[in-house]
Amino acid sequence: MGLKGFVEGGIASIVAGASTHPLDLIKVRMQLQGESHLPNPSLQLYRPALAVNSAVGNVSISQPRVGPISIGVRIIQSEGVAALFSGVSATMLRQTLYSTTRMGLYEIIKNKWTEKETGNLPLTSKILAGLIAGGVGAAVGNPADVAMVRMQADGRLPIDQRRNYRSVIHALSQMTKQEGVGSLWRGSALTVNRAMIVTASQLATYDQVKETILEKGVMGDGIGTHVTASFAAGFVAAVASNPIDVIKTRVMNMKVAPGAEPQYSGALDCALKTVRAEGPMALYKGFIPTISRQGPFTVVLFVTLEQVRKLLKDF
């Protein structure tokens, strides 16, 4: 039973991750808006807006903020349609490691803690199970997470500074060679914190909303219930995790040259610099694509999971 939970969760997570990857890429690009470490400020203007003639010589105009649709269109125009799937191999590896672990472990803990007589599990216990499962899963999947962020963000860098990773395997090998094994776990504390929050809010909310709908008799145990509970879970997870996700993205994408001082000394330093330079709402950069991605991702995840469970119920 324990192994089946990992298999079911893994299949559902890979399908959901691959199908919503372009939305995740746009989210990452939006979260990196406003960083001022690019050597040529005029190049920075392209990243949020691809503004033509927005900089003359060494004088640049303040950056306008643009939405996810504009960024998606600009990515296609400047990098091609395939760029929307940059890093998809890393996403699939991440889901295989991270989500398979968290989904399977959550089911094991949930089954262990469920009251045998009533079959009920309090919401607080579901949240705690999610925190534990998310933390363990994130620790396992962090290398793939770093590779995914870098591959998604590569197109926003000047051509001569791009890493040009060919695949997730190439990304991991180059990071190890150039920056050491420790770079594979860069931002791991943030990854673990975010994963704990996402897993606890997402899985616990889904189970709680689904149980409430079924108990109240609003709908039966079908697609309608699964979709409704999934959207609720995706919204709660997006609101709770976005600030940590912004900091995680920036720390993971940070390029550290040998002997040079890193742009951020850690998560707290990144958060403080971001808020000072861009204001508190910078921590919710990319929220629209985050919720736009979390919604479909969570729906695909749980609808697929429920269907896979039906297929494997006799095993």
mmCIF file of C-alpha atoms in Angstrom:
data_model
loop_
_atom_site.group_PDB
_atom_site.id
_atom_site.type_symbol
_atom_site.label_atom_id
_atom_site.label_comp_id
_atom_site.label_asym_id
_atom_site.label_seq_id
_atom_site.Cartn_x
_atom_site.Cartn_y
_atom_site.Cartn_z
ATOM 1 C CA MET A 1 0.000 0.000 0.000
ATOM 2 C CA GLY A 2 2.823 2.359 0.799
ATOM 3 C CA LEU A 3 4.587 1.806 -2.528
ATOM 4 C CA LYS A 4 1.336 2.245 -4.453
ATOM 5 C CA GLY A 5 0.898 5.702 -2.939
ATOM 6 C CA PHE A 6 4.301 6.738 -4.275
ATOM 7 C CA VAL A 7 3.514 5.369 -7.757
ATOM 8 C CA GLU A 8 0.096 7.043 -7.927
ATOM 9 C CA GLY A 9 1.440 10.364 -6.692
ATOM 10 C CA GLY A 10 4.443 10.207 -9.012
ATOM 11 C CA ILE A 11 2.403 9.580 -12.159
ATOM 12 C CA ALA A 12 -0.066 12.355 -11.338
ATOM 13 C CA SER A 13 2.707 14.822 -10.472
ATOM 14 C CA ILE A 14 4.689 14.235 -13.662
ATOM 15 C CA VAL A 15 1.586 14.680 -15.832
ATOM 16 C CA ALA A 16 0.621 17.878 -13.965
ATOM 17 C CA GLY A 17 4.154 19.307 -13.968
ATOM 18 C CA ALA A 18 4.809 18.747 -17.668
ATOM 19 C CA SER A 19 1.409 20.064 -18.787
ATOM 20 C CA THR A 20 1.671 23.330 -16.814
ATOM 21 C CA HIS A 21 5.408 23.949 -17.332
ATOM 22 C CA PRO A 22 5.015 27.082 -19.557
ATOM 23 C CA LEU A 23 3.022 28.802 -16.789
ATOM 24 C CA ASP A 24 5.732 27.972 -14.281
ATOM 25 C CA LEU A 25 8.398 29.391 -16.595
ATOM 26 C CA ILE A 26 6.485 32.663 -16.971
ATOM 27 C CA LYS A 27 6.123 32.823 -13.186
ATOM 28 C CA VAL A 28 9.902 32.463 -12.749
ATOM 29 C CA ARG A 29 10.589 35.220 -15.294
ATOM 30 C CA MET A 30 8.178 37.553 -13.477
ATOM 31 C CA GLN A 31 9.729 36.801 -10.098
ATOM 32 C CA LEU A 32 13.150 37.821 -11.438
ATOM 33 C CA GLN A 33 11.925 41.213 -12.623
ATOM 34 C CA GLY A 34 13.600 44.066 -10.827
ATOM 35 C CA GLU A 35 16.916 42.380 -10.077
ATOM 36 C CA SER A 36 19.659 44.901 -10.793
ATOM 37 C CA HIS A 37 22.724 42.674 -11.138
ATOM 38 C CA LEU A 38 22.744 42.510 -14.927
ATOM 39 C CA PRO A 39 25.881 44.321 -16.161
ATOM 40 C CA ASN A 40 24.028 46.370 -18.759
ATOM 41 C CA PRO A 41 20.919 48.030 -17.333
ATOM 42 C CA SER A 42 19.438 48.422 -20.792
ATOM 43 C CA LEU A 43 19.304 44.658 -21.097
ATOM 44 C CA GLN A 44 17.251 44.535 -17.930
ATOM 45 C CA LEU A 45 14.497 46.470 -19.628
ATOM 46 C CA TYR A 46 13.943 43.645 -22.068
ATOM 47 C CA ARG A 47 13.245 41.212 -19.305
ATOM 48 C CA PRO A 48 10.007 42.679 -18.025
ATOM 49 C CA ALA A 49 8.799 44.464 -21.097
ATOM 50 C CA LEU A 50 11.067 43.954 -24.126
ATOM 51 C CA ALA A 51 10.744 47.718 -24.528
ATOM 52 C CA VAL A 52 12.080 48.871 -27.892
ATOM 53 C CA ASN A 53 14.201 52.014 -27.810
ATOM 54 C CA SER A 54 13.772 52.174 -24.040
ATOM 55 C CA ALA A 55 17.417 52.890 -23.422
ATOM 56 C CA VAL A 56 19.767 55.211 -25.193
ATOM 57 C CA GLY A 57 23.474 54.923 -24.559
ATOM 58 C CA ASN A 58 24.007 54.470 -20.851
ATOM 59 C CA VAL A 59 20.747 56.138 -19.860
ATOM 60 C CA SER A 60 17.857 53.780 -19.128
ATOM 61 C CA ILE A 61 14.210 54.462 -18.454
ATOM 62 C CA SER A 62 12.475 53.001 -15.399
ATOM 63 C CA GLN A 63 11.038 49.543 -15.989
ATOM 64 C CA PRO A 64 7.338 49.139 -16.624
ATOM 65 C CA ARG A 65 5.675 46.139 -15.061
ATOM 66 C CA VAL A 66 3.925 43.767 -17.435
ATOM 67 C CA GLY A 67 1.653 40.817 -16.947
ATOM 68 C CA PRO A 68 2.087 37.126 -17.664
ATOM 69 C CA ILE A 69 0.436 37.253 -21.099
ATOM 70 C CA SER A 70 2.827 39.972 -22.288
ATOM 71 C CA ILE A 71 5.819 38.079 -20.961
ATOM 72 C CA GLY A 72 4.620 34.877 -22.629
ATOM 73 C CA VAL A 73 4.195 36.655 -25.961
ATOM 74 C CA ARG A 74 7.642 38.278 -25.691
ATOM 75 C CA ILE A 75 9.286 34.956 -24.869
ATOM 76 C CA ILE A 76 7.752 33.423 -28.000
ATOM 77 C CA GLN A 77 8.753 36.419 -30.131
ATOM 78 C CA SER A 78 12.354 36.583 -28.926
ATOM 79 C CA GLU A 79 13.157 32.951 -28.113
ATOM 80 C CA GLY A 80 10.604 30.862 -29.979
ATOM 81 C CA VAL A 81 7.697 28.687 -28.856
ATOM 82 C CA ALA A 82 10.057 25.946 -27.648
ATOM 83 C CA ALA A 83 11.426 28.388 -25.057
ATOM 84 C CA LEU A 84 8.191 27.987 -23.085
ATOM 85 C CA PHE A 85 9.352 24.443 -22.356
ATOM 86 C CA SER A 86 12.899 25.370 -21.341
ATOM 87 C CA GLY A 87 13.791 23.197 -18.384
ATOM 88 C CA VAL A 88 10.921 20.741 -18.825
ATOM 89 C CA SER A 89 13.338 17.828 -18.344
ATOM 90 C CA ALA A 90 14.302 19.317 -14.977
ATOM 91 C CA THR A 91 10.617 19.737 -14.114
ATOM 92 C CA MET A 92 9.961 16.066 -14.814
ATOM 93 C CA LEU A 93 12.963 15.004 -12.735
ATOM 94 C CA ARG A 94 11.856 17.337 -9.954
ATOM 95 C CA GLN A 95 8.364 15.869 -9.949
ATOM 96 C CA THR A 96 9.813 12.355 -9.985
ATOM 97 C CA LEU A 97 11.955 13.068 -6.930
ATOM 98 C CA TYR A 98 10.100 15.745 -4.983
ATOM 99 C CA SER A 99 6.424 15.164 -5.658
ATOM 100 C CA THR A 100 6.602 11.382 -5.722
ATOM 101 C CA THR A 101 8.218 11.481 -2.272
ATOM 102 C CA ARG A 102 5.834 14.019 -0.754
ATOM 103 C CA MET A 103 2.659 12.469 -2.161
ATOM 104 C CA GLY A 104 3.582 8.936 -1.122
ATOM 105 C CA LEU A 105 4.847 9.941 2.306
ATOM 106 C CA TYR A 106 1.751 12.064 2.970
ATOM 107 C CA GLU A 107 -0.512 9.081 2.280
ATOM 108 C CA ILE A 108 1.541 6.840 4.573
ATOM 109 C CA ILE A 109 1.466 9.345 7.453
ATOM 110 C CA LYS A 110 -2.216 10.120 6.882
ATOM 111 C CA ASN A 111 -3.150 6.433 6.979
ATOM 112 C CA LYS A 112 -1.067 5.891 10.119
ATOM 113 C CA TRP A 113 -2.712 8.788 11.953
ATOM 114 C CA THR A 114 -6.308 8.255 10.815
ATOM 115 C CA GLU A 115 -8.612 7.112 13.615
ATOM 116 C CA LYS A 116 -9.485 3.490 12.878
ATOM 117 C CA GLU A 117 -12.930 3.649 14.507
ATOM 118 C CA THR A 118 -14.226 6.772 12.759
ATOM 119 C CA GLY A 119 -11.912 6.978 9.739
ATOM 120 C CA ASN A 120 -11.428 10.687 10.454
ATOM 121 C CA LEU A 121 -8.234 12.716 10.579
ATOM 122 C CA PRO A 122 -8.286 16.242 12.091
ATOM 123 C CA LEU A 123 -7.234 19.142 9.860
ATOM 124 C CA THR A 124 -4.279 19.901 12.137
ATOM 125 C CA SER A 125 -2.985 16.359 11.658
ATOM 126 C CA LYS A 126 -3.343 16.680 7.886
ATOM 127 C CA ILE A 127 -1.358 19.917 7.977
ATOM 128 C CA LEU A 128 1.375 18.332 10.099
ATOM 129 C CA ALA A 129 1.530 15.338 7.752
ATOM 130 C CA GLY A 130 1.909 17.756 4.829
ATOM 131 C CA LEU A 131 4.684 19.690 6.563
ATOM 132 C CA ILE A 132 6.683 16.506 7.182
ATOM 133 C CA ALA A 133 6.104 15.043 3.703
ATOM 134 C CA GLY A 134 6.875 18.336 1.954
ATOM 135 C CA GLY A 135 10.119 18.875 3.854
ATOM 136 C CA VAL A 136 11.441 15.393 3.076
ATOM 137 C CA GLY A 137 10.403 15.611 -0.577
ATOM 138 C CA ALA A 138 12.065 18.994 -1.047
ATOM 139 C CA ALA A 139 15.358 17.791 0.412
ATOM 140 C CA VAL A 140 15.360 14.910 -2.070
ATOM 141 C CA GLY A 141 14.403 17.013 -5.091
ATOM 142 C CA ASN A 142 16.422 20.212 -4.515
ATOM 143 C CA PRO A 143 19.109 19.559 -7.194
ATOM 144 C CA ALA A 144 16.430 19.204 -9.873
ATOM 145 C CA ASP A 145 14.715 22.343 -8.527
ATOM 146 C CA VAL A 146 17.895 24.430 -8.887
ATOM 147 C CA ALA A 147 18.435 23.110 -12.417
ATOM 148 C CA MET A 148 14.816 23.848 -13.344
ATOM 149 C CA VAL A 149 14.970 27.468 -12.133
ATOM 150 C CA ARG A 150 18.237 28.124 -13.983
ATOM 151 C CA MET A 151 17.044 26.572 -17.235
ATOM 152 C CA GLN A 152 13.792 28.536 -17.086
ATOM 153 C CA ALA A 153 15.584 31.812 -16.353
ATOM 154 C CA ASP A 154 18.439 31.416 -18.842
ATOM 155 C CA GLY A 155 16.679 33.188 -21.700
ATOM 156 C CA ARG A 156 16.465 36.469 -19.761
ATOM 157 C CA LEU A 157 20.257 36.779 -19.501
ATOM 158 C CA PRO A 158 22.489 38.447 -22.101
ATOM 159 C CA ILE A 159 23.593 35.880 -24.691
ATOM 160 C CA ASP A 160 27.222 35.869 -23.511
ATOM 161 C CA GLN A 161 26.139 35.115 -19.929
ATOM 162 C CA ARG A 162 23.699 32.302 -20.599
ATOM 163 C CA ARG A 163 24.507 28.903 -19.140
ATOM 164 C CA ASN A 164 23.020 27.051 -22.147
ATOM 165 C CA TYR A 165 22.277 23.833 -20.307
ATOM 166 C CA ARG A 166 21.231 21.192 -22.833
ATOM 167 C CA SER A 167 19.294 19.033 -20.380
ATOM 168 C CA VAL A 168 18.822 18.526 -16.665
ATOM 169 C CA ILE A 169 21.688 16.001 -16.604
ATOM 170 C CA HIS A 170 23.996 18.509 -18.329
ATOM 171 C CA ALA A 171 22.859 21.224 -15.902
ATOM 172 C CA LEU A 172 23.605 19.100 -12.836
ATOM 173 C CA SER A 173 27.012 18.000 -14.160
ATOM 174 C CA GLN A 174 28.041 21.573 -15.084
ATOM 175 C CA MET A 175 26.942 22.926 -11.717
ATOM 176 C CA THR A 176 28.948 20.250 -9.946
ATOM 177 C CA LYS A 177 32.062 20.926 -12.037
ATOM 178 C CA GLN A 178 31.930 24.724 -11.948
ATOM 179 C CA GLU A 179 30.448 25.461 -8.519
ATOM 180 C CA GLY A 180 30.877 22.279 -6.514
ATOM 181 C CA VAL A 181 28.424 19.705 -5.224
ATOM 182 C CA GLY A 182 27.110 22.194 -2.676
ATOM 183 C CA SER A 183 25.548 24.247 -5.467
ATOM 184 C CA LEU A 184 23.024 21.447 -6.027
ATOM 185 C CA TRP A 185 21.524 22.296 -2.651
ATOM 186 C CA ARG A 186 21.686 26.082 -3.014
ATOM 187 C CA GLY A 187 18.533 27.556 -1.554
ATOM 188 C CA SER A 188 17.632 24.196 -0.010
ATOM 189 C CA ALA A 189 16.391 25.816 3.210
ATOM 190 C CA LEU A 190 13.996 27.921 1.137
ATOM 191 C CA THR A 191 12.983 24.929 -0.942
ATOM 192 C CA VAL A 192 12.207 22.901 2.169
ATOM 193 C CA ASN A 193 10.255 25.768 3.782
ATOM 194 C CA ARG A 194 8.258 26.399 0.621
ATOM 195 C CA ALA A 195 7.580 22.706 0.060
ATOM 196 C CA MET A 196 6.372 22.283 3.620
ATOM 197 C CA ILE A 197 3.973 25.199 3.219
ATOM 198 C CA VAL A 198 2.783 24.124 -0.251
ATOM 199 C CA THR A 199 2.293 20.473 0.682
ATOM 200 C CA ALA A 200 0.570 21.234 3.966
ATOM 201 C CA SER A 201 -1.771 23.825 2.438
ATOM 202 C CA GLN A 202 -2.368 21.993 -0.841
ATOM 203 C CA LEU A 203 -2.925 18.396 0.285
ATOM 204 C CA ALA A 204 -4.654 19.244 3.556
ATOM 205 C CA THR A 205 -6.990 21.745 1.861
ATOM 206 C CA TYR A 206 -7.849 19.285 -0.900
ATOM 207 C CA ASP A 207 -8.677 16.497 1.536
ATOM 208 C CA GLN A 208 -10.624 18.812 3.859
ATOM 209 C CA VAL A 209 -12.691 20.476 1.114
ATOM 210 C CA LYS A 210 -13.369 17.142 -0.579
ATOM 211 C CA GLU A 211 -14.512 15.588 2.707
ATOM 212 C CA THR A 212 -16.746 18.584 3.476
ATOM 213 C CA ILE A 213 -18.403 18.467 0.034
ATOM 214 C CA LEU A 214 -19.084 14.752 0.376
ATOM 215 C CA GLU A 215 -20.323 15.035 3.973
ATOM 216 C CA LYS A 216 -22.698 17.893 3.130
ATOM 217 C CA GLY A 217 -23.953 16.034 0.066
ATOM 218 C CA VAL A 218 -23.245 18.999 -2.218
ATOM 219 C CA MET A 219 -21.814 16.716 -4.907
ATOM 220 C CA GLY A 220 -20.864 13.097 -5.288
ATOM 221 C CA ASP A 221 -17.334 11.695 -5.423
ATOM 222 C CA GLY A 222 -16.733 12.666 -9.041
ATOM 223 C CA ILE A 223 -14.914 15.113 -11.306
ATOM 224 C CA GLY A 224 -16.925 18.105 -10.049
ATOM 225 C CA THR A 225 -15.882 17.521 -6.456
ATOM 226 C CA HIS A 226 -12.274 16.860 -7.430
ATOM 227 C CA VAL A 227 -12.033 20.043 -9.528
ATOM 228 C CA THR A 228 -13.666 22.214 -6.846
ATOM 229 C CA ALA A 229 -11.418 20.890 -4.078
ATOM 230 C CA SER A 230 -8.385 21.228 -6.356
ATOM 231 C CA PHE A 231 -9.018 24.912 -7.125
ATOM 232 C CA ALA A 232 -9.440 25.675 -3.435
ATOM 233 C CA ALA A 233 -6.211 23.841 -2.661
ATOM 234 C CA GLY A 234 -4.321 25.628 -5.433
ATOM 235 C CA PHE A 235 -5.451 29.078 -4.282
ATOM 236 C CA VAL A 236 -4.519 28.484 -0.644
ATOM 237 C CA ALA A 237 -1.122 27.058 -1.630
ATOM 238 C CA ALA A 238 -0.355 30.007 -3.941
ATOM 239 C CA VAL A 239 -1.188 32.651 -1.333
ATOM 240 C CA ALA A 240 0.817 30.902 1.370
ATOM 241 C CA SER A 241 3.921 30.097 -0.664
ATOM 242 C CA ASN A 242 4.467 32.992 -3.099
ATOM 243 C CA PRO A 243 6.805 35.146 -0.917
ATOM 244 C CA ILE A 244 9.108 32.203 -0.202
ATOM 245 C CA ASP A 245 8.932 31.181 -3.867
ATOM 246 C CA VAL A 246 10.151 34.615 -5.013
ATOM 247 C CA ILE A 247 13.153 34.504 -2.671
ATOM 248 C CA LYS A 248 13.887 30.882 -3.573
ATOM 249 C CA THR A 249 13.875 31.689 -7.281
ATOM 250 C CA ARG A 250 16.293 34.596 -6.877
ATOM 251 C CA VAL A 251 18.717 32.707 -4.629
ATOM 252 C CA MET A 252 18.756 29.652 -6.907
ATOM 253 C CA ASN A 253 19.230 31.740 -10.053
ATOM 254 C CA MET A 254 22.115 33.707 -8.482
ATOM 255 C CA LYS A 255 25.331 33.380 -10.477
ATOM 256 C CA VAL A 256 28.432 33.183 -8.280
ATOM 257 C CA ALA A 257 31.781 33.723 -9.996
ATOM 258 C CA PRO A 258 34.896 32.164 -8.412
ATOM 259 C CA GLY A 259 36.331 34.576 -5.844
ATOM 260 C CA ALA A 260 33.468 37.044 -6.255
ATOM 261 C CA GLU A 261 31.049 38.040 -3.530
ATOM 262 C CA PRO A 262 27.606 36.517 -4.104
ATOM 263 C CA GLN A 263 24.705 38.844 -4.772
ATOM 264 C CA TYR A 264 22.843 37.461 -1.758
ATOM 265 C CA SER A 265 24.438 36.019 1.375
ATOM 266 C CA GLY A 266 21.319 34.027 2.145
ATOM 267 C CA ALA A 267 17.538 33.937 2.145
ATOM 268 C CA LEU A 268 17.087 36.712 4.704
ATOM 269 C CA ASP A 269 19.556 38.967 2.886
ATOM 270 C CA CYS A 270 17.709 38.348 -0.389
ATOM 271 C CA ALA A 271 14.355 39.136 1.224
ATOM 272 C CA LEU A 272 15.624 42.363 2.797
ATOM 273 C CA LYS A 273 17.318 43.569 -0.401
ATOM 274 C CA THR A 274 14.221 42.752 -2.439
ATOM 275 C CA VAL A 275 11.867 44.621 -0.095
ATOM 276 C CA ARG A 276 14.207 47.630 0.227
ATOM 277 C CA ALA A 277 14.741 47.960 -3.499
ATOM 278 C CA GLU A 278 11.295 47.046 -4.796
ATOM 279 C CA GLY A 279 8.860 47.280 -1.883
ATOM 280 C CA PRO A 280 7.006 44.604 0.131
ATOM 281 C CA MET A 281 4.700 43.661 -2.746
ATOM 282 C CA ALA A 282 7.765 42.439 -4.642
ATOM 283 C CA LEU A 283 7.352 39.267 -2.589
ATOM 284 C CA TYR A 284 4.145 38.675 -4.502
ATOM 285 C CA LYS A 285 5.696 39.159 -7.917
ATOM 286 C CA GLY A 286 4.466 36.503 -10.272
ATOM 287 C CA PHE A 287 1.361 35.853 -8.155
ATOM 288 C CA ILE A 288 -0.992 35.935 -11.149
ATOM 289 C CA PRO A 289 1.000 33.286 -13.059
ATOM 290 C CA THR A 290 1.515 31.455 -9.761
ATOM 291 C CA ILE A 291 -2.219 31.131 -9.169
ATOM 292 C CA SER A 292 -2.762 30.612 -12.906
ATOM 293 C CA ARG A 293 -0.296 27.749 -12.714
ATOM 294 C CA GLN A 294 -1.254 26.421 -9.268
ATOM 295 C CA GLY A 295 -4.910 26.207 -10.271
ATOM 296 C CA PRO A 296 -4.442 24.071 -13.413
ATOM 297 C CA PHE A 297 -1.520 22.170 -11.854
ATOM 298 C CA THR A 298 -3.523 21.239 -8.770
ATOM 299 C CA VAL A 299 -6.593 20.309 -10.807
ATOM 300 C CA VAL A 300 -4.568 18.127 -13.182
ATOM 301 C CA LEU A 301 -2.656 16.669 -10.228
ATOM 302 C CA PHE A 302 -5.671 15.568 -8.189
ATOM 303 C CA VAL A 303 -7.975 14.646 -11.084
ATOM 304 C CA THR A 304 -5.186 12.487 -12.530
ATOM 305 C CA LEU A 305 -4.450 11.086 -9.071
ATOM 306 C CA GLU A 306 -8.075 10.069 -8.558
ATOM 307 C CA GLN A 307 -8.171 8.374 -11.969
ATOM 308 C CA VAL A 308 -4.880 6.578 -11.377
ATOM 309 C CA ARG A 309 -6.194 5.377 -8.012
ATOM 310 C CA LYS A 310 -9.213 3.892 -9.755
ATOM 311 C CA LEU A 311 -6.985 2.135 -12.282
ATOM 312 C CA LEU A 312 -4.709 0.728 -9.587
ATOM 313 C CA LYS A 313 -7.363 -0.002 -6.942
ATOM 314 C CA ASP A 314 -7.076 -3.756 -7.465
ATOM 315 C CA PHE A 315 -3.290 -3.826 -7.108
#
